[in-house]
Amino acid sequence: MARTDSTGSTWRYRWAHRQNERRHQTYRGAEAAWRRRNDELCRLRALAADFQGSAAAGIGLPLELASDEVVLWVWPAVQLVEVRHSGVLPAPDLAVGAEATPLRPRRPDGIRVADAGMAVVTSRRLVLLGGRGRRDWAYGKMTGLAHDPAAPVTLIQTLDRRRTSGVLLPVAAAADFRFKLTLAFADAIEQRDAVRAQLDELIDEHAQLKPFRPAVATPAQARLSGLVPGGRRTVAVAAAVALLVPAALIESGPSDPGAEVAIAATPDATPRATPPAHPAAPMLAGAEPAASTSATPKPKPERTSASPSPRGERLCGAPRNPMGYDFCGGDRIREPDAEVCDHFDCAQEFWAGRGYLVQCRDGVVSLAGGSRNACAEHRGVRRTVWT
């Protein structure tokens, strides 16, 4: 026997099942992404606390270390790159952040490969042991340092070298190299605590972004539009088409070729000079004069379609929706309607957001408005959705 609710229908249960599956799928994706980021931040925090290096790690390397110098990191396959003409690079800093986009294994334009060999990060310098010789970048002489956001390239400017140079690493080693180089530079200026404090702040901020489980949809929340394939979005599109098509036909004017014939058959508007054949009938008191037979009949106004014209809604480019959401202005939306994704194109991790409703530059809407990483995977925030 089919299970029914108080309305005696089973489609409401199917609607609730679909809604819950979609919400939980979105939640699971958001929770998995949040956990990956949390694990990475915790790993970096532990590395910042315990990463020390040792002099024994330099045994066997063709590199002479100073008495107080230790080896922190070694990678065997690195390329030396040079730039002929470049601007002034930003000063080295201790910023620790996630890559906005995945790195691609490519060499940026204007950079040429000069050598290849082994990269060694010590407590005092970055060294490349190549086939053509050795290249050193001492931390005390660095004036500029820049990590390419799209390619695994790090460029360095120093006081004792005019030409900008750097290293090109494999994609798999770039993130580890950049973080350990930051730690080595922080140790050189005695600022390791600043890196740890920055990571603690990032972990706290990330903990506040942990997604919550979505509310469970019940059969009682189902609406009749759930019976239509596509839901309320299909109903809204059909209603818009039903209003716009008659309006377009009205604006285009009549297309009946018989209209020209009717106009040609209209009596001449010029009054005739020939006197009337019959004498005018006497006018009775209070009666209106009869229309002259020679007077031109007034053309009847053209009838238009009885379809109503589309009502002007205050949307400012937003899709039609019964919630009253628009791009014009008003109040920010922090708790959107459960049906918002039936009318707006929601981001993949929409319900994991903890801010207010915004539209990203690629057209999707996100609930991460107000956060630093809002629409980070959708080219940034375009505008706010209001109610």
mmCIF file of C-alpha atoms in Angstrom:
data_model
loop_
_atom_site.group_PDB
_atom_site.id
_atom_site.type_symbol
_atom_site.label_atom_id
_atom_site.label_comp_id
_atom_site.label_asym_id
_atom_site.label_seq_id
_atom_site.Cartn_x
_atom_site.Cartn_y
_atom_site.Cartn_z
ATOM 1 C CA MET A 1 0.000 0.000 0.000
ATOM 2 C CA ALA A 2 1.453 3.369 -1.002
ATOM 3 C CA ARG A 3 2.407 5.639 1.853
ATOM 4 C CA THR A 4 0.559 8.935 1.710
ATOM 5 C CA ASP A 5 0.348 12.109 3.775
ATOM 6 C CA SER A 6 -2.743 13.991 4.858
ATOM 7 C CA THR A 7 -3.314 15.119 1.264
ATOM 8 C CA GLY A 8 -3.460 11.539 0.018
ATOM 9 C CA SER A 9 -0.526 11.988 -2.439
ATOM 10 C CA THR A 10 2.795 10.190 -2.804
ATOM 11 C CA TRP A 11 4.553 12.749 -5.030
ATOM 12 C CA ARG A 12 5.155 14.924 -1.977
ATOM 13 C CA TYR A 13 7.286 12.158 -0.469
ATOM 14 C CA ARG A 14 9.230 11.822 -3.716
ATOM 15 C CA TRP A 15 9.784 15.580 -3.770
ATOM 16 C CA ALA A 16 11.040 15.565 -0.160
ATOM 17 C CA HIS A 17 13.351 12.635 -0.945
ATOM 18 C CA ARG A 18 14.882 14.448 -3.935
ATOM 19 C CA GLN A 19 15.326 17.643 -1.958
ATOM 20 C CA ASN A 20 17.037 15.857 0.935
ATOM 21 C CA GLU A 21 19.329 13.918 -1.407
ATOM 22 C CA ARG A 22 20.406 17.119 -3.149
ATOM 23 C CA ARG A 23 20.962 18.989 0.110
ATOM 24 C CA HIS A 24 22.976 16.183 1.672
ATOM 25 C CA GLN A 25 25.066 15.740 -1.462
ATOM 26 C CA THR A 26 25.936 19.438 -1.394
ATOM 27 C CA TYR A 27 26.683 19.226 2.324
ATOM 28 C CA ARG A 28 28.934 16.194 1.906
ATOM 29 C CA GLY A 29 30.951 17.942 -0.799
ATOM 30 C CA ALA A 30 31.314 21.088 1.295
ATOM 31 C CA GLU A 31 32.246 19.121 4.407
ATOM 32 C CA ALA A 32 34.894 17.120 2.517
ATOM 33 C CA ALA A 33 36.457 20.309 1.094
ATOM 34 C CA TRP A 34 36.417 21.928 4.538
ATOM 35 C CA ARG A 35 38.102 18.887 6.115
ATOM 36 C CA ARG A 36 40.857 18.784 3.475
ATOM 37 C CA ARG A 37 41.656 22.430 4.085
ATOM 38 C CA ASN A 38 41.565 21.923 7.856
ATOM 39 C CA ASP A 39 43.959 18.969 7.654
ATOM 40 C CA GLU A 40 46.374 20.974 5.524
ATOM 41 C CA LEU A 41 46.366 23.921 7.955
ATOM 42 C CA CYS A 42 46.971 21.600 10.908
ATOM 43 C CA ARG A 43 49.848 19.943 9.043
ATOM 44 C CA LEU A 44 51.454 23.307 8.323
ATOM 45 C CA ARG A 45 50.981 24.357 11.955
ATOM 46 C CA ALA A 46 52.736 21.197 13.183
ATOM 47 C CA LEU A 47 55.504 21.708 10.630
ATOM 48 C CA ALA A 48 56.002 25.316 11.738
ATOM 49 C CA ALA A 49 56.438 24.121 15.338
ATOM 50 C CA ASP A 50 58.798 21.156 14.732
ATOM 51 C CA PHE A 51 60.630 21.970 11.477
ATOM 52 C CA GLN A 52 64.307 22.493 12.408
ATOM 53 C CA GLY A 53 66.610 20.708 9.958
ATOM 54 C CA SER A 54 70.047 19.340 10.774
ATOM 55 C CA ALA A 55 73.668 19.553 9.724
ATOM 56 C CA ALA A 56 73.668 15.794 9.115
ATOM 57 C CA ALA A 57 71.234 16.285 6.244
ATOM 58 C CA GLY A 58 73.999 18.001 4.285
ATOM 59 C CA ILE A 59 76.351 15.021 4.395
ATOM 60 C CA GLY A 60 77.165 13.891 0.872
ATOM 61 C CA LEU A 61 76.121 17.156 -0.758
ATOM 62 C CA PRO A 62 78.745 19.052 -2.754
ATOM 63 C CA LEU A 63 78.123 22.058 -0.532
ATOM 64 C CA GLU A 64 80.207 23.508 2.244
ATOM 65 C CA LEU A 65 78.108 24.673 5.186
ATOM 66 C CA ALA A 66 78.962 27.348 7.709
ATOM 67 C CA SER A 67 79.442 26.391 11.339
ATOM 68 C CA ASP A 68 75.915 27.482 12.325
ATOM 69 C CA GLU A 69 74.204 26.478 9.055
ATOM 70 C CA VAL A 70 71.848 23.488 8.786
ATOM 71 C CA VAL A 71 70.040 21.906 5.842
ATOM 72 C CA LEU A 72 66.259 22.202 5.940
ATOM 73 C CA TRP A 73 65.048 20.823 2.612
ATOM 74 C CA VAL A 74 66.489 19.157 -0.520
ATOM 75 C CA TRP A 75 64.884 18.470 -3.880
ATOM 76 C CA PRO A 76 66.871 16.740 -6.659
ATOM 77 C CA ALA A 77 65.123 18.026 -9.824
ATOM 78 C CA VAL A 78 64.903 21.830 -10.070
ATOM 79 C CA GLN A 79 65.540 24.209 -12.962
ATOM 80 C CA LEU A 80 67.319 27.555 -12.737
ATOM 81 C CA VAL A 81 65.379 30.297 -14.548
ATOM 82 C CA GLU A 82 66.321 33.879 -15.427
ATOM 83 C CA VAL A 83 64.403 36.966 -16.504
ATOM 84 C CA ARG A 84 66.090 39.593 -18.666
ATOM 85 C CA HIS A 85 63.679 42.418 -17.963
ATOM 86 C CA SER A 86 61.471 42.540 -14.890
ATOM 87 C CA GLY A 87 60.072 45.096 -12.518
ATOM 88 C CA VAL A 88 60.829 45.373 -8.850
ATOM 89 C CA LEU A 89 59.563 42.334 -6.973
ATOM 90 C CA PRO A 90 57.733 42.721 -3.649
ATOM 91 C CA ALA A 91 59.856 42.456 -0.531
ATOM 92 C CA PRO A 92 60.031 38.999 1.099
ATOM 93 C CA ASP A 93 57.269 38.528 3.676
ATOM 94 C CA LEU A 94 55.917 35.826 5.948
ATOM 95 C CA ALA A 95 52.471 35.459 4.365
ATOM 96 C CA VAL A 96 51.070 31.935 4.455
ATOM 97 C CA GLY A 97 48.036 31.256 2.291
ATOM 98 C CA ALA A 98 46.425 28.620 0.129
ATOM 99 C CA GLU A 99 46.897 28.619 -3.615
ATOM 100 C CA ALA A 100 43.922 30.378 -5.257
ATOM 101 C CA THR A 101 44.158 28.113 -8.320
ATOM 102 C CA PRO A 102 46.001 24.838 -8.949
ATOM 103 C CA LEU A 103 49.479 25.331 -10.344
ATOM 104 C CA ARG A 104 50.111 24.299 -13.928
ATOM 105 C CA PRO A 105 53.366 22.680 -15.086
ATOM 106 C CA ARG A 106 54.378 25.463 -17.447
ATOM 107 C CA ARG A 107 57.020 28.124 -17.774
ATOM 108 C CA PRO A 108 55.645 31.684 -17.910
ATOM 109 C CA ASP A 109 56.448 33.890 -20.898
ATOM 110 C CA GLY A 110 59.685 35.874 -20.712
ATOM 111 C CA ILE A 111 61.471 33.320 -18.530
ATOM 112 C CA ARG A 112 64.269 31.136 -19.867
ATOM 113 C CA VAL A 113 65.856 28.055 -18.333
ATOM 114 C CA ALA A 114 69.575 28.590 -17.641
ATOM 115 C CA ASP A 115 70.510 25.410 -15.759
ATOM 116 C CA ALA A 116 69.130 22.414 -13.865
ATOM 117 C CA GLY A 117 70.171 20.595 -10.738
ATOM 118 C CA MET A 118 69.465 20.141 -7.023
ATOM 119 C CA ALA A 119 67.839 22.740 -4.774
ATOM 120 C CA VAL A 120 68.948 23.001 -1.145
ATOM 121 C CA VAL A 121 67.220 25.188 1.456
ATOM 122 C CA THR A 122 69.449 25.933 4.431
ATOM 123 C CA SER A 123 69.020 28.149 7.463
ATOM 124 C CA ARG A 124 70.989 30.934 5.739
ATOM 125 C CA ARG A 125 70.428 30.642 1.961
ATOM 126 C CA LEU A 126 68.781 28.933 -0.992
ATOM 127 C CA VAL A 127 71.285 27.063 -3.159
ATOM 128 C CA LEU A 128 70.942 25.476 -6.594
ATOM 129 C CA LEU A 129 73.671 22.945 -7.424
ATOM 130 C CA GLY A 130 73.487 22.821 -11.226
ATOM 131 C CA GLY A 131 75.527 21.336 -14.018
ATOM 132 C CA ARG A 132 77.039 24.724 -14.873
ATOM 133 C CA GLY A 133 77.892 25.744 -11.359
ATOM 134 C CA ARG A 134 76.289 26.862 -8.129
ATOM 135 C CA ARG A 135 73.793 29.659 -7.600
ATOM 136 C CA ASP A 136 73.244 31.112 -4.095
ATOM 137 C CA TRP A 137 70.495 33.414 -2.795
ATOM 138 C CA ALA A 138 71.378 34.544 0.726
ATOM 139 C CA TYR A 139 68.402 35.593 2.870
ATOM 140 C CA GLY A 140 70.260 38.636 4.150
ATOM 141 C CA LYS A 141 70.707 39.961 0.598
ATOM 142 C CA MET A 142 67.202 39.318 -0.736
ATOM 143 C CA THR A 143 65.377 42.466 -1.842
ATOM 144 C CA GLY A 144 62.470 40.861 -3.691
ATOM 145 C CA LEU A 145 60.651 37.524 -3.678
ATOM 146 C CA ALA A 146 57.585 36.485 -5.695
ATOM 147 C CA HIS A 147 55.789 33.172 -6.138
ATOM 148 C CA ASP A 148 53.914 32.833 -9.435
ATOM 149 C CA PRO A 149 50.213 32.164 -8.580
ATOM 150 C CA ALA A 150 49.659 29.995 -11.681
ATOM 151 C CA ALA A 151 53.009 28.270 -12.266
ATOM 152 C CA PRO A 152 55.542 26.591 -9.912
ATOM 153 C CA VAL A 153 58.042 29.409 -10.361
ATOM 154 C CA THR A 154 59.684 31.485 -7.620
ATOM 155 C CA LEU A 155 61.650 34.594 -8.621
ATOM 156 C CA ILE A 156 64.231 36.281 -6.397
ATOM 157 C CA GLN A 157 66.091 39.588 -6.528
ATOM 158 C CA THR A 158 69.264 40.173 -4.510
ATOM 159 C CA LEU A 159 71.631 43.047 -3.865
ATOM 160 C CA ASP A 160 74.646 41.390 -5.525
ATOM 161 C CA ARG A 161 72.953 40.403 -8.805
ATOM 162 C CA ARG A 162 71.319 42.657 -11.363
ATOM 163 C CA ARG A 163 69.358 40.050 -13.285
ATOM 164 C CA THR A 164 66.290 38.498 -11.675
ATOM 165 C CA SER A 165 66.547 34.722 -11.313
ATOM 166 C CA GLY A 166 64.788 31.919 -9.501
ATOM 167 C CA VAL A 167 63.745 28.292 -9.618
ATOM 168 C CA LEU A 168 61.164 26.242 -11.505
ATOM 169 C CA LEU A 169 60.030 23.189 -9.539
ATOM 170 C CA PRO A 170 57.735 20.241 -10.206
ATOM 171 C CA VAL A 171 54.129 21.014 -9.317
ATOM 172 C CA ALA A 172 54.093 18.365 -6.583
ATOM 173 C CA ALA A 173 57.004 20.020 -4.741
ATOM 174 C CA ALA A 174 56.155 23.705 -5.214
ATOM 175 C CA ALA A 175 53.834 24.188 -2.195
ATOM 176 C CA ASP A 176 56.186 22.383 0.214
ATOM 177 C CA PHE A 177 59.167 24.352 -1.075
ATOM 178 C CA ARG A 178 57.427 27.716 -0.710
ATOM 179 C CA PHE A 179 56.318 27.049 2.863
ATOM 180 C CA LYS A 180 59.722 25.781 3.995
ATOM 181 C CA LEU A 181 61.447 28.700 2.309
ATOM 182 C CA THR A 182 59.120 31.011 4.276
ATOM 183 C CA LEU A 183 60.077 29.220 7.505
ATOM 184 C CA ALA A 184 63.775 29.485 6.683
ATOM 185 C CA PHE A 185 63.471 33.204 5.972
ATOM 186 C CA ALA A 186 61.444 33.666 9.192
ATOM 187 C CA ASP A 187 64.213 31.949 11.167
ATOM 188 C CA ALA A 188 66.801 34.209 9.536
ATOM 189 C CA ILE A 189 64.972 37.316 10.802
ATOM 190 C CA GLU A 190 63.860 35.612 14.046
ATOM 191 C CA GLN A 191 60.145 35.703 13.223
ATOM 192 C CA ARG A 192 59.116 32.031 13.391
ATOM 193 C CA ASP A 193 56.529 32.925 16.061
ATOM 194 C CA ALA A 194 54.813 35.273 13.596
ATOM 195 C CA VAL A 195 54.304 32.381 11.168
ATOM 196 C CA ARG A 196 52.845 30.179 13.902
ATOM 197 C CA ALA A 197 50.516 32.974 15.026
ATOM 198 C CA GLN A 198 49.334 33.473 11.458
ATOM 199 C CA LEU A 199 48.555 29.782 11.100
ATOM 200 C CA ASP A 200 46.658 29.782 14.405
ATOM 201 C CA GLU A 201 44.519 32.646 13.104
ATOM 202 C CA LEU A 202 43.849 30.837 9.831
ATOM 203 C CA ILE A 203 42.799 27.695 11.710
ATOM 204 C CA ASP A 204 40.406 29.683 13.911
ATOM 205 C CA GLU A 205 38.858 31.437 10.926
ATOM 206 C CA HIS A 206 38.494 28.156 9.073
ATOM 207 C CA ALA A 207 36.783 26.542 12.070
ATOM 208 C CA GLN A 208 34.027 29.170 11.852
ATOM 209 C CA LEU A 209 33.367 28.172 8.228
ATOM 210 C CA LYS A 210 32.576 24.537 9.037
ATOM 211 C CA PRO A 211 29.392 23.643 7.155
ATOM 212 C CA PHE A 212 26.260 22.687 9.078
ATOM 213 C CA ARG A 213 23.912 19.907 8.134
ATOM 214 C CA PRO A 214 20.995 21.262 6.075
ATOM 215 C CA ALA A 215 17.451 21.230 7.380
ATOM 216 C CA VAL A 216 15.391 18.189 6.453
ATOM 217 C CA ALA A 217 12.704 18.815 3.846
ATOM 218 C CA THR A 218 9.290 17.385 4.734
ATOM 219 C CA PRO A 219 6.423 16.364 2.416
ATOM 220 C CA ALA A 220 4.317 19.183 3.832
ATOM 221 C CA GLN A 221 6.703 21.713 2.274
ATOM 222 C CA ALA A 222 6.087 20.414 -1.260
ATOM 223 C CA ARG A 223 4.264 22.721 -3.640
ATOM 224 C CA LEU A 224 2.246 21.947 -6.729
ATOM 225 C CA SER A 225 5.078 23.160 -8.931
ATOM 226 C CA GLY A 226 6.941 20.007 -7.849
ATOM 227 C CA LEU A 227 4.695 18.023 -10.195
ATOM 228 C CA VAL A 228 6.138 19.852 -13.216
ATOM 229 C CA PRO A 229 9.473 18.575 -14.603
ATOM 230 C CA GLY A 230 12.005 21.209 -13.638
ATOM 231 C CA GLY A 231 9.928 22.483 -10.730
ATOM 232 C CA ARG A 232 9.192 26.145 -10.154
ATOM 233 C CA ARG A 233 11.848 27.227 -12.616
ATOM 234 C CA THR A 234 9.916 25.611 -15.479
ATOM 235 C CA VAL A 235 6.685 27.269 -14.299
ATOM 236 C CA ALA A 236 8.390 30.675 -14.128
ATOM 237 C CA VAL A 237 9.861 30.297 -17.633
ATOM 238 C CA ALA A 238 6.520 29.217 -19.079
ATOM 239 C CA ALA A 239 4.766 32.178 -17.441
ATOM 240 C CA ALA A 240 7.362 34.582 -18.798
ATOM 241 C CA VAL A 241 6.989 33.179 -22.319
ATOM 242 C CA ALA A 242 3.186 33.420 -22.089
ATOM 243 C CA LEU A 243 3.483 37.119 -21.245
ATOM 244 C CA LEU A 244 6.303 38.115 -23.578
ATOM 245 C CA VAL A 245 5.069 36.460 -26.794
ATOM 246 C CA PRO A 246 1.748 38.403 -26.971
ATOM 247 C CA ALA A 247 3.591 41.601 -26.107
ATOM 248 C CA ALA A 248 6.047 41.002 -28.951
ATOM 249 C CA LEU A 249 3.177 40.396 -31.378
ATOM 250 C CA ILE A 250 1.474 43.636 -30.302
ATOM 251 C CA GLU A 251 4.619 45.693 -30.803
ATOM 252 C CA SER A 252 5.292 44.179 -34.238
ATOM 253 C CA GLY A 253 1.904 45.478 -35.560
ATOM 254 C CA PRO A 254 -0.668 43.696 -37.774
ATOM 255 C CA SER A 255 0.698 41.366 -40.406
ATOM 256 C CA ASP A 256 -2.618 40.674 -42.199
ATOM 257 C CA PRO A 257 -2.290 41.696 -45.872
ATOM 258 C CA GLY A 258 -6.029 42.444 -45.901
ATOM 259 C CA ALA A 259 -5.347 45.514 -43.771
ATOM 260 C CA GLU A 260 -3.987 47.355 -46.793
ATOM 261 C CA VAL A 261 -7.120 46.504 -48.785
ATOM 262 C CA ALA A 262 -9.327 47.879 -46.019
ATOM 263 C CA ILE A 263 -7.394 51.116 -45.970
ATOM 264 C CA ALA A 264 -7.698 51.481 -49.738
ATOM 265 C CA ALA A 265 -11.467 50.985 -49.546
ATOM 266 C CA THR A 266 -11.925 53.829 -47.060
ATOM 267 C CA PRO A 267 -13.916 56.770 -48.591
ATOM 268 C CA ASP A 268 -11.959 59.813 -49.617
ATOM 269 C CA ALA A 269 -11.464 62.177 -46.708
ATOM 270 C CA THR A 270 -11.798 65.286 -48.945
ATOM 271 C CA PRO A 271 -15.362 66.756 -48.740
ATOM 272 C CA ARG A 272 -17.177 66.912 -52.089
ATOM 273 C CA ALA A 273 -18.261 70.310 -53.502
ATOM 274 C CA THR A 274 -21.455 68.864 -55.108
ATOM 275 C CA PRO A 275 -24.557 69.973 -53.195
ATOM 276 C CA PRO A 276 -26.674 67.275 -51.609
ATOM 277 C CA ALA A 277 -29.327 65.717 -53.853
ATOM 278 C CA HIS A 278 -32.067 66.019 -51.249
ATOM 279 C CA PRO A 279 -32.930 68.997 -49.090
ATOM 280 C CA ALA A 280 -31.826 68.823 -45.509
ATOM 281 C CA ALA A 281 -34.437 67.574 -43.090
ATOM 282 C CA PRO A 282 -35.575 70.054 -40.473
ATOM 283 C CA MET A 283 -33.912 69.645 -37.087
ATOM 284 C CA LEU A 284 -36.050 68.892 -34.089
ATOM 285 C CA ALA A 285 -35.482 70.673 -30.842
ATOM 286 C CA GLY A 286 -32.970 68.873 -28.685
ATOM 287 C CA ALA A 287 -31.906 66.538 -31.445
ATOM 288 C CA GLU A 288 -28.312 66.292 -32.630
ATOM 289 C CA PRO A 289 -27.583 66.959 -36.286
ATOM 290 C CA ALA A 290 -27.386 63.821 -38.357
ATOM 291 C CA ALA A 291 -24.054 62.929 -39.822
ATOM 292 C CA SER A 292 -23.649 63.991 -43.433
ATOM 293 C CA THR A 293 -23.544 61.198 -45.944
ATOM 294 C CA SER A 294 -20.531 62.833 -47.560
ATOM 295 C CA ALA A 295 -18.582 63.088 -44.278
ATOM 296 C CA THR A 296 -15.719 60.706 -43.968
ATOM 297 C CA PRO A 297 -16.412 58.008 -41.376
ATOM 298 C CA LYS A 298 -13.896 57.978 -38.563
ATOM 299 C CA PRO A 299 -11.595 54.988 -38.723
ATOM 300 C CA LYS A 300 -12.196 52.527 -35.938
ATOM 301 C CA PRO A 301 -9.348 52.118 -33.498
ATOM 302 C CA GLU A 302 -7.335 49.004 -34.107
ATOM 303 C CA ARG A 303 -8.060 46.290 -31.610
ATOM 304 C CA THR A 304 -5.143 44.831 -29.762
ATOM 305 C CA SER A 305 -4.741 41.491 -28.163
ATOM 306 C CA ALA A 306 -6.436 41.026 -24.829
ATOM 307 C CA SER A 307 -3.331 39.404 -23.336
ATOM 308 C CA PRO A 308 -1.951 41.426 -20.480
ATOM 309 C CA SER A 309 1.451 43.011 -20.832
ATOM 310 C CA PRO A 310 4.215 41.824 -18.549
ATOM 311 C CA ARG A 311 4.107 43.476 -15.185
ATOM 312 C CA GLY A 312 7.278 45.484 -14.456
ATOM 313 C CA GLU A 313 9.012 43.857 -11.538
ATOM 314 C CA ARG A 314 11.867 45.357 -9.552
ATOM 315 C CA LEU A 315 14.516 42.739 -10.301
ATOM 316 C CA CYS A 316 17.476 44.689 -11.784
ATOM 317 C CA GLY A 317 18.588 41.636 -13.747
ATOM 318 C CA ALA A 318 17.685 38.935 -11.218
ATOM 319 C CA PRO A 319 15.605 35.943 -12.414
ATOM 320 C CA ARG A 320 11.878 36.029 -11.647
ATOM 321 C CA ASN A 321 11.211 34.446 -8.280
ATOM 322 C CA PRO A 322 8.337 34.416 -5.765
ATOM 323 C CA MET A 323 10.673 35.238 -2.846
ATOM 324 C CA GLY A 324 11.187 38.821 -4.024
ATOM 325 C CA TYR A 325 15.006 38.507 -4.338
ATOM 326 C CA ASP A 326 16.641 41.085 -6.635
ATOM 327 C CA PHE A 327 19.871 42.950 -7.401
ATOM 328 C CA CYS A 328 18.428 46.415 -6.742
ATOM 329 C CA GLY A 329 18.926 46.938 -3.012
ATOM 330 C CA GLY A 330 17.314 46.374 0.346
ATOM 331 C CA ASP A 331 18.248 43.930 3.077
ATOM 332 C CA ARG A 332 20.937 41.268 2.864
ATOM 333 C CA ILE A 333 19.767 37.662 2.834
ATOM 334 C CA ARG A 334 21.449 35.460 5.433
ATOM 335 C CA GLU A 335 18.771 32.760 5.639
ATOM 336 C CA PRO A 336 17.501 32.240 2.069
ATOM 337 C CA ASP A 337 14.326 30.409 1.220
ATOM 338 C CA ALA A 338 14.627 26.640 0.841
ATOM 339 C CA GLU A 339 13.575 26.988 -2.822
ATOM 340 C CA VAL A 340 16.220 29.559 -3.761
ATOM 341 C CA CYS A 341 18.100 27.039 -5.902
ATOM 342 C CA ASP A 342 14.950 26.454 -7.998
ATOM 343 C CA HIS A 343 15.245 30.002 -9.351
ATOM 344 C CA PHE A 344 18.942 30.902 -8.991
ATOM 345 C CA ASP A 345 21.946 28.901 -10.157
ATOM 346 C CA CYS A 346 23.461 27.899 -6.795
ATOM 347 C CA ALA A 347 27.142 27.109 -6.300
ATOM 348 C CA GLN A 348 28.127 23.513 -5.625
ATOM 349 C CA GLU A 349 28.686 24.129 -1.903
ATOM 350 C CA PHE A 350 25.874 26.644 -1.510
ATOM 351 C CA TRP A 351 24.371 25.504 1.804
ATOM 352 C CA ALA A 352 27.808 25.340 3.402
ATOM 353 C CA GLY A 353 28.104 29.138 3.315
ATOM 354 C CA ARG A 354 27.819 31.092 6.554
ATOM 355 C CA GLY A 355 27.466 34.635 5.187
ATOM 356 C CA TYR A 356 24.881 36.460 3.086
ATOM 357 C CA LEU A 357 23.618 35.800 -0.444
ATOM 358 C CA VAL A 358 25.809 37.120 -3.297
ATOM 359 C CA GLN A 359 26.165 36.504 -7.019
ATOM 360 C CA CYS A 360 29.589 35.489 -8.319
ATOM 361 C CA ARG A 361 31.135 36.733 -11.546
ATOM 362 C CA ASP A 362 30.338 33.490 -13.400
ATOM 363 C CA GLY A 363 26.593 33.831 -12.585
ATOM 364 C CA VAL A 364 26.168 31.378 -9.707
ATOM 365 C CA VAL A 365 24.966 32.513 -6.285
ATOM 366 C CA SER A 366 26.795 31.760 -3.055
ATOM 367 C CA LEU A 367 25.960 32.046 0.638
ATOM 368 C CA ALA A 368 29.532 33.066 1.538
ATOM 369 C CA GLY A 369 29.085 36.849 1.229
ATOM 370 C CA GLY A 370 31.210 38.795 3.672
ATOM 371 C CA SER A 371 33.959 36.184 3.964
ATOM 372 C CA ARG A 372 37.433 36.686 2.581
ATOM 373 C CA ASN A 373 37.184 33.697 0.217
ATOM 374 C CA ALA A 374 33.682 34.421 -1.089
ATOM 375 C CA CYS A 375 33.323 33.175 -4.690
ATOM 376 C CA ALA A 376 37.036 32.290 -4.743
ATOM 377 C CA GLU A 377 36.387 29.474 -7.229
ATOM 378 C CA HIS A 378 33.989 31.572 -9.358
ATOM 379 C CA ARG A 379 36.182 34.596 -10.270
ATOM 380 C CA GLY A 380 35.103 36.662 -7.242
ATOM 381 C CA VAL A 381 31.962 38.440 -6.072
ATOM 382 C CA ARG A 382 29.907 40.388 -8.634
ATOM 383 C CA ARG A 383 27.034 41.806 -6.571
ATOM 384 C CA THR A 384 24.779 41.235 -3.559
ATOM 385 C CA VAL A 385 21.339 39.613 -3.737
ATOM 386 C CA TRP A 386 18.777 41.700 -1.808
ATOM 387 C CA THR A 387 15.255 41.273 -0.521
#
